[in-house]
Short mmCIF file of N, CA, C and O in Angstrom, two decimals:
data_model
loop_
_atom_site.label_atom_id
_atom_site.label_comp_id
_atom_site.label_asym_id
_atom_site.label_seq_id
_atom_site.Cartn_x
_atom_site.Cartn_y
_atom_site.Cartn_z
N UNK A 89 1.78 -13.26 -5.48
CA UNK A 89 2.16 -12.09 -4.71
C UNK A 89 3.54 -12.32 -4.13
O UNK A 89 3.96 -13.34 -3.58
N UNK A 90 4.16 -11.21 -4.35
CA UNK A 90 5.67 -10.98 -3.51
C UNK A 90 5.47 -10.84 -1.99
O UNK A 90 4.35 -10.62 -1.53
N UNK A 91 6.58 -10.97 -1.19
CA UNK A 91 6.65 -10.44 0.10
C UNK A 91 7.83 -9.90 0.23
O UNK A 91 8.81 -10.50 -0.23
N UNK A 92 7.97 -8.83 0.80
CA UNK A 92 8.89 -8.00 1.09
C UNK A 92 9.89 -8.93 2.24
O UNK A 92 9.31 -9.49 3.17
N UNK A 93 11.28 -9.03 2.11
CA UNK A 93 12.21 -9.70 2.70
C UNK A 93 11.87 -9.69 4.44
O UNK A 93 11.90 -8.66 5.13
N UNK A 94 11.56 -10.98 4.90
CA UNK A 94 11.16 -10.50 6.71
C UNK A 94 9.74 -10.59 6.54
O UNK A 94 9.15 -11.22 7.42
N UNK A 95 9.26 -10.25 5.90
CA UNK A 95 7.59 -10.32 6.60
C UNK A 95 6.95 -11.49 6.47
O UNK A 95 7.03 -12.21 5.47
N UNK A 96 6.30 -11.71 7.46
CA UNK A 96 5.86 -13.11 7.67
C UNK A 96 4.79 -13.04 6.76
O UNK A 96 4.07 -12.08 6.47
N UNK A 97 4.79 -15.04 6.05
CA UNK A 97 4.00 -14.75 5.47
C UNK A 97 2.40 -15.69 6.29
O UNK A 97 2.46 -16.89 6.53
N UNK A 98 1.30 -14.96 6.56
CA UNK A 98 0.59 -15.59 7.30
C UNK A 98 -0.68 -15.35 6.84
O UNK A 98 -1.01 -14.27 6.35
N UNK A 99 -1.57 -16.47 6.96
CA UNK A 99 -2.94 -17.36 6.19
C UNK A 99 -3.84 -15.85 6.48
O UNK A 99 -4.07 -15.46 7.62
N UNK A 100 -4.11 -15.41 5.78
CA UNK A 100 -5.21 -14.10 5.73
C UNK A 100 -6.81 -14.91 5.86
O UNK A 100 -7.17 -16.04 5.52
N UNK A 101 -7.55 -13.75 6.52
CA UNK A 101 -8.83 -14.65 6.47
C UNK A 101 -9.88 -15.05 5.48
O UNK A 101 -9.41 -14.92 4.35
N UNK A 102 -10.99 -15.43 5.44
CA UNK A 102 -11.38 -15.44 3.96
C UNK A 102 -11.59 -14.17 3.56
O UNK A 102 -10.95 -13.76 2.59
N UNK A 103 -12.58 -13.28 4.27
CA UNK A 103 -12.29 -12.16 3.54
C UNK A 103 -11.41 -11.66 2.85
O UNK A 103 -11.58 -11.48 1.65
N UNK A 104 -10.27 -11.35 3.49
CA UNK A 104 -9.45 -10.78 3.23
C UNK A 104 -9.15 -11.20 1.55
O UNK A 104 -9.19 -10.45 0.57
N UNK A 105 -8.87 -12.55 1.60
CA UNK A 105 -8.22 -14.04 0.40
C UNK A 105 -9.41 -13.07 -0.68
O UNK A 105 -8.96 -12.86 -1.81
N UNK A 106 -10.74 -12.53 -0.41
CA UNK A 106 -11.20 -12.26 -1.52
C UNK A 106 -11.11 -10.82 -2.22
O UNK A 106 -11.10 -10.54 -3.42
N UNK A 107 -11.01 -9.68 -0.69
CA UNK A 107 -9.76 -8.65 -1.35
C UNK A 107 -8.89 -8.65 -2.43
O UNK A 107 -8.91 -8.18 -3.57
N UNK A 108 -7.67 -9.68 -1.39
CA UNK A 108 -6.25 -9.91 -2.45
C UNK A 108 -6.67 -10.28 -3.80
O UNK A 108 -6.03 -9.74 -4.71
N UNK A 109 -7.32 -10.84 -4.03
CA UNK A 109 -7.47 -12.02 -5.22
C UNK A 109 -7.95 -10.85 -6.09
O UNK A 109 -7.31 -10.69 -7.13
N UNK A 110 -9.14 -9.84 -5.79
CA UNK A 110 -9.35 -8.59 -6.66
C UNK A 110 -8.22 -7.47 -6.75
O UNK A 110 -7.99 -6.83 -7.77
N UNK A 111 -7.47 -7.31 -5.37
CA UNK A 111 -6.35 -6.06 -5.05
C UNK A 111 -5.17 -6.88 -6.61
O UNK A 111 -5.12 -6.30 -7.69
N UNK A 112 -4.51 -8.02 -6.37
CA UNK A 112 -3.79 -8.34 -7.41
C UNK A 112 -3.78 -8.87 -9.09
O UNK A 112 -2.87 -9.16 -9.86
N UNK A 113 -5.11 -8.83 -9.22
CA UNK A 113 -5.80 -8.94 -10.65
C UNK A 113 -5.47 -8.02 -11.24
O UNK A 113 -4.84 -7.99 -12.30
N UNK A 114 -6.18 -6.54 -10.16
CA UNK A 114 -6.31 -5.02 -10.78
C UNK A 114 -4.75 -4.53 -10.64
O UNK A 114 -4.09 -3.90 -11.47
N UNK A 115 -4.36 -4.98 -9.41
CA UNK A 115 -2.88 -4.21 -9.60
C UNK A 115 -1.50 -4.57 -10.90
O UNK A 115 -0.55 -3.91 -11.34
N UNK A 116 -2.06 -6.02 -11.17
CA UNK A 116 -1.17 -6.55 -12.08
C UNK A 116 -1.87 -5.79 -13.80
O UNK A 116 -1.24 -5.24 -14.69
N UNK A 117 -2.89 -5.99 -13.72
CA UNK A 117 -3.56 -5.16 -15.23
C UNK A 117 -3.10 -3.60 -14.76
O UNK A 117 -3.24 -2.96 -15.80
N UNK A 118 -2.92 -3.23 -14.35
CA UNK A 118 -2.54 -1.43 -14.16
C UNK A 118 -1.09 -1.09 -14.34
O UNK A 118 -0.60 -0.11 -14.90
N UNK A 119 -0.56 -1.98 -13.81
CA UNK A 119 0.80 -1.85 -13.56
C UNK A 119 2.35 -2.51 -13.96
O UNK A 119 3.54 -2.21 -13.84
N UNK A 120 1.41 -3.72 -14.57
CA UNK A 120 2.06 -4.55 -15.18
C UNK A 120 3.33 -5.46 -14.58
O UNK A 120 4.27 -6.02 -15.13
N UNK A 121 2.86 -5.34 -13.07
CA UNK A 121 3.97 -5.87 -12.05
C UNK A 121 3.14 -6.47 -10.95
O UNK A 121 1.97 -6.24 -10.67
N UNK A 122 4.11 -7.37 -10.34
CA UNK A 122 3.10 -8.43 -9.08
C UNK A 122 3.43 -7.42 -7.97
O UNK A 122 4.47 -6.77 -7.88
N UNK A 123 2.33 -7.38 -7.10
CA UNK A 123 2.20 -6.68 -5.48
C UNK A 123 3.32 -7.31 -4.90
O UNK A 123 3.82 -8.39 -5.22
N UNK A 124 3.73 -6.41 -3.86
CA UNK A 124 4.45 -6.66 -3.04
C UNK A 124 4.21 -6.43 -1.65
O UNK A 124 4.47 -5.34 -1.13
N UNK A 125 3.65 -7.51 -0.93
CA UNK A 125 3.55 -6.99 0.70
C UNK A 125 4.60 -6.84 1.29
O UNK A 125 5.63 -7.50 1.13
N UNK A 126 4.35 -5.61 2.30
CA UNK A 126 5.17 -4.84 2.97
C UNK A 126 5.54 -5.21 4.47
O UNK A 126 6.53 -5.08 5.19
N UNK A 127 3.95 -5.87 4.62
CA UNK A 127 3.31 -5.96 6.02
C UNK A 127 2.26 -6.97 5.99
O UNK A 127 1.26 -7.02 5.29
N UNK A 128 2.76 -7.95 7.06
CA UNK A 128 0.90 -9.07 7.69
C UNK A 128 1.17 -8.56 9.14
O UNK A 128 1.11 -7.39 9.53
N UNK A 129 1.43 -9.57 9.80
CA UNK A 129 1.50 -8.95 11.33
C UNK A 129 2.93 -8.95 11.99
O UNK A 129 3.29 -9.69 12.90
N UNK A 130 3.63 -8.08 11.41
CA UNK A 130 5.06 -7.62 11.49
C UNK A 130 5.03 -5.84 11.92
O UNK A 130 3.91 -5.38 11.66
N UNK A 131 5.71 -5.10 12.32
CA UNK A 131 5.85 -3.66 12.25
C UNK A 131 4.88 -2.64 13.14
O UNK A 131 3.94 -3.31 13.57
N UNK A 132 4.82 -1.80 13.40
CA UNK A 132 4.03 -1.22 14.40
C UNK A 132 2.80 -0.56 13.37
O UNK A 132 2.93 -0.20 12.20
N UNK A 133 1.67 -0.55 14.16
CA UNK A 133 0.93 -0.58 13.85
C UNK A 133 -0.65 -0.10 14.76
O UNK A 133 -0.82 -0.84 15.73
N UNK A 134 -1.50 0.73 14.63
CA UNK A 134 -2.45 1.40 15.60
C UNK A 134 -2.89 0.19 16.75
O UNK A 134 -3.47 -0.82 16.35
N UNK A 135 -2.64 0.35 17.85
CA UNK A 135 -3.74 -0.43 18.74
C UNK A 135 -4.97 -0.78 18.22
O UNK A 135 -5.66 -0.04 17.52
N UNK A 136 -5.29 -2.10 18.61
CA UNK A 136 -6.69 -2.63 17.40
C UNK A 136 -6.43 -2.79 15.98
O UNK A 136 -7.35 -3.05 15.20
N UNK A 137 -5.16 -2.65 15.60
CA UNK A 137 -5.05 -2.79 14.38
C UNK A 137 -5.80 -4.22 13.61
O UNK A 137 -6.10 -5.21 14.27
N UNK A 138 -6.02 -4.12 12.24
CA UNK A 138 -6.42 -5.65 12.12
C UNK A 138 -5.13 -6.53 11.68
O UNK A 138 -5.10 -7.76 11.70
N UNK A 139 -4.39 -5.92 11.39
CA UNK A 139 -3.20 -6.51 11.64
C UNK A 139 -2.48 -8.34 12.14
O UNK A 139 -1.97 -9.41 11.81
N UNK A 140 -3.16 -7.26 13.36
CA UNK A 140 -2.96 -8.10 14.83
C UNK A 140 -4.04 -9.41 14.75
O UNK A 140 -3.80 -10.59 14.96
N UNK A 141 -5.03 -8.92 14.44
CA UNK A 141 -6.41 -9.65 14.26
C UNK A 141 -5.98 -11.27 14.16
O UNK A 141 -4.78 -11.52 14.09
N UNK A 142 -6.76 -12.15 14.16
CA UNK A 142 -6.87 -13.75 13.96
C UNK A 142 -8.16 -14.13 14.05
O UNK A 142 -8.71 -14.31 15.14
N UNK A 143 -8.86 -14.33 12.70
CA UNK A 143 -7.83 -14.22 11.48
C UNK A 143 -7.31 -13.21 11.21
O UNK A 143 -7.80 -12.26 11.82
N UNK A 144 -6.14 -12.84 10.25
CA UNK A 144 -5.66 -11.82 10.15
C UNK A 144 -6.44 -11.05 8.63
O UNK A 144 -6.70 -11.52 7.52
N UNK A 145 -6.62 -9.80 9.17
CA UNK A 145 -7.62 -9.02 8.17
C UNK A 145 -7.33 -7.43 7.35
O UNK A 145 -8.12 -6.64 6.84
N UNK A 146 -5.58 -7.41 7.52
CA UNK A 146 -5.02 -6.28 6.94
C UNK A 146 -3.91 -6.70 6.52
O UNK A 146 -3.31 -7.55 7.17
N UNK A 147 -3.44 -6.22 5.41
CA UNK A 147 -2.10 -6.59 4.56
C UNK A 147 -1.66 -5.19 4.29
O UNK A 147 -2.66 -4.57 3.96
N UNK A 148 -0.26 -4.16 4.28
CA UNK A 148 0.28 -3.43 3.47
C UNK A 148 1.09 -3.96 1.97
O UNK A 148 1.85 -4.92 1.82
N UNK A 149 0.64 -3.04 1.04
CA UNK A 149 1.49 -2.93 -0.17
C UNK A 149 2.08 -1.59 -0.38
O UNK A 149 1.84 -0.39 -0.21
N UNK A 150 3.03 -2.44 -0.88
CA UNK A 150 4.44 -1.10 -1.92
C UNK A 150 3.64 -0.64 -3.02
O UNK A 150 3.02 -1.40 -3.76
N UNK A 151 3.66 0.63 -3.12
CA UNK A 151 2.89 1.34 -4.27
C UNK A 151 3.66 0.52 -5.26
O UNK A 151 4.45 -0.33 -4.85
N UNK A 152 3.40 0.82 -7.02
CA UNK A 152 4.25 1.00 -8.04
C UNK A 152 5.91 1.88 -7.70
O UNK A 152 6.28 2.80 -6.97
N UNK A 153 6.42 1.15 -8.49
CA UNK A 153 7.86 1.80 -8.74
C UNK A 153 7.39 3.31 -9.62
O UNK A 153 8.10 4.31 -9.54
N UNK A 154 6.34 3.29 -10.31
CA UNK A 154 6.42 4.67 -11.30
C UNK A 154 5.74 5.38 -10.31
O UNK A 154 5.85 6.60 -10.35
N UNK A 155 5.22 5.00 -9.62
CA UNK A 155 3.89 5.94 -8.67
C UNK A 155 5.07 6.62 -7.53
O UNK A 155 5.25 7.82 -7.32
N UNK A 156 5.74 5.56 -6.95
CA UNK A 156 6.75 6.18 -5.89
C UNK A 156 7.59 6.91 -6.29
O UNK A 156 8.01 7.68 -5.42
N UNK A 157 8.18 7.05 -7.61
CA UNK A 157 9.02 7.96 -8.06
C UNK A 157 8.47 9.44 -8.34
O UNK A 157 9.05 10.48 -8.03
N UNK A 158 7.02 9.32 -9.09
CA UNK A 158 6.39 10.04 -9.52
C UNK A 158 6.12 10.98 -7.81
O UNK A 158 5.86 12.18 -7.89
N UNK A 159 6.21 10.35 -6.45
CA UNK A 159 5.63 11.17 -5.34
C UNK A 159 6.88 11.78 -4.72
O UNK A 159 7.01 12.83 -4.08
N UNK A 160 7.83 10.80 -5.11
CA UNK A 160 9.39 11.23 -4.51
C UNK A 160 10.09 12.84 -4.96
O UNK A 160 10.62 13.70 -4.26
N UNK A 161 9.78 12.76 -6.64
CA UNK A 161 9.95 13.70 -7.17
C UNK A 161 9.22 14.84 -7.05
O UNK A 161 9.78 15.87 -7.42
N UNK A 162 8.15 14.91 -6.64
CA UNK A 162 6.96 15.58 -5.91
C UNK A 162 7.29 16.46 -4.99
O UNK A 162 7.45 17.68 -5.09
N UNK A 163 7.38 15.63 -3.93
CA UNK A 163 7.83 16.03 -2.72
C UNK A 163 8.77 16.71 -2.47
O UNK A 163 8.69 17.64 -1.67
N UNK A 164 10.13 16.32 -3.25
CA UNK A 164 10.95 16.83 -3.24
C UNK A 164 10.43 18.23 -4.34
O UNK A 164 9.21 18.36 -4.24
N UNK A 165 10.71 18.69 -4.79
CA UNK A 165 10.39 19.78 -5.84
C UNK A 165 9.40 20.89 -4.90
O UNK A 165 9.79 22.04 -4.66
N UNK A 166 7.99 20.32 -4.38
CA UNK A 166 7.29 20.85 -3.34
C UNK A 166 7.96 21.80 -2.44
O UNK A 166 7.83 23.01 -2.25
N UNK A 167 8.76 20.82 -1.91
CA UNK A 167 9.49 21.32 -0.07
C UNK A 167 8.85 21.11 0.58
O UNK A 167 7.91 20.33 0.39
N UNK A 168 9.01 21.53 1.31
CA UNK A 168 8.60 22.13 3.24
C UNK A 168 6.97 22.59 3.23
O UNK A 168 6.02 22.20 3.91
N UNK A 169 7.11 23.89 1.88
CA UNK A 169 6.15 24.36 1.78
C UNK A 169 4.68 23.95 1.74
O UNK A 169 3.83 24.76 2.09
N UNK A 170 4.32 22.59 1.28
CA UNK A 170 3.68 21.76 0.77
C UNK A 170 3.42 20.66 1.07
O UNK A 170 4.34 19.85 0.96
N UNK A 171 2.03 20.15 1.60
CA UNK A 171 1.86 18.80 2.03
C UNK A 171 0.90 18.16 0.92
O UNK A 171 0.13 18.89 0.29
N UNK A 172 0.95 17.10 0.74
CA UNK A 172 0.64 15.61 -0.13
C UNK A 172 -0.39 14.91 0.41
O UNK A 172 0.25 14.22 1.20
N UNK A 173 -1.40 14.63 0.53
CA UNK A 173 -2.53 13.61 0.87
C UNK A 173 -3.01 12.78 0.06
O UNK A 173 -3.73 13.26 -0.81
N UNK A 174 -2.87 11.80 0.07
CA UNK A 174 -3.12 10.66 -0.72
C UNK A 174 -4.79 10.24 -0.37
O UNK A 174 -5.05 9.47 0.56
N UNK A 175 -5.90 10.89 -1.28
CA UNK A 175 -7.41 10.11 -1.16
C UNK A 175 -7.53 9.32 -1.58
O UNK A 175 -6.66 8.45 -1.61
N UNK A 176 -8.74 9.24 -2.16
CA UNK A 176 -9.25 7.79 -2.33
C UNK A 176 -9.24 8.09 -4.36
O UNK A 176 -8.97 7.20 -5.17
N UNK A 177 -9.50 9.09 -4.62
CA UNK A 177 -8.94 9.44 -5.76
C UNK A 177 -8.62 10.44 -6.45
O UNK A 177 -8.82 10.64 -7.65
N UNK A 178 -7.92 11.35 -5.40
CA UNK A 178 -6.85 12.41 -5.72
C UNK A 178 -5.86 12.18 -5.00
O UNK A 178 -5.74 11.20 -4.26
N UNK A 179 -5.08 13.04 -5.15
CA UNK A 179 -3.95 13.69 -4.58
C UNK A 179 -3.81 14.93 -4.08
O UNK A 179 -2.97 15.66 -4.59
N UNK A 180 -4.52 15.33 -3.15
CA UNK A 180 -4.81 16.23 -2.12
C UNK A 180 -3.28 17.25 -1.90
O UNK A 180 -2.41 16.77 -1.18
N UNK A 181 -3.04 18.60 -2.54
CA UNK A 181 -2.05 19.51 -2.48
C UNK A 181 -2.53 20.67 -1.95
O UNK A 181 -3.54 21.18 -2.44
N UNK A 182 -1.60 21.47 -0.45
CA UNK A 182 -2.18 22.15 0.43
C UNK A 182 -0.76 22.77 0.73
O UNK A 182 0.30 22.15 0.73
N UNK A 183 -1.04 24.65 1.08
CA UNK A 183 -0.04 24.93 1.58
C UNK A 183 0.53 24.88 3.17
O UNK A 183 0.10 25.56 4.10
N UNK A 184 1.52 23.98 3.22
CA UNK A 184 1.92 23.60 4.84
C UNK A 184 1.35 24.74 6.03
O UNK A 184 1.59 24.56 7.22
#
């Protein structure tokens, strides 16, 4: 796994270690590129976050490069008019 420039890199708990280990298997067979964390316990983040947690029990990742382009271009084209929700497996399109 990558880390995004600045973010600390810090011992996740076991759970978590068994997440990643499935999150970067599947993300590397899909995508054909290594994850990139964004975030361990760096950046703001909800009160109670797990973040914060110790052990620590939340990590952010950078989507794909094709996925972010694919939402950039989206969005933009959309406008104003149009909001984007990202589920669990759609892409939720609604007029603003």
């Amino acid at each position: 796994m990558k880390y995004k420039t600045g973010v600390p890199v810090v011992e996740p708990s076991e759970k978590l270690k068994q997440g990643e280990f499935i999150f970067e298997d599947l993300f590397e067979k899909y995508f054909c590129e290594e994850p990139i964390c964004t975030s361990t316990t760096d950046g703001k983040h909800m009160k109670g976050s797990k973040h914060y947690k110790n052990p620590h029990e939340a990590r952010d990742y950078r989507f794909p490069h094709e996925f972010r382009e694919f939402m950039f271009e989206l969005t933009k084209k959309l406008g104003k008019e149009f909001d984007l929700v990202l589920e669990n497996d759609h892409i939720h399109l609604e007029v603003h």
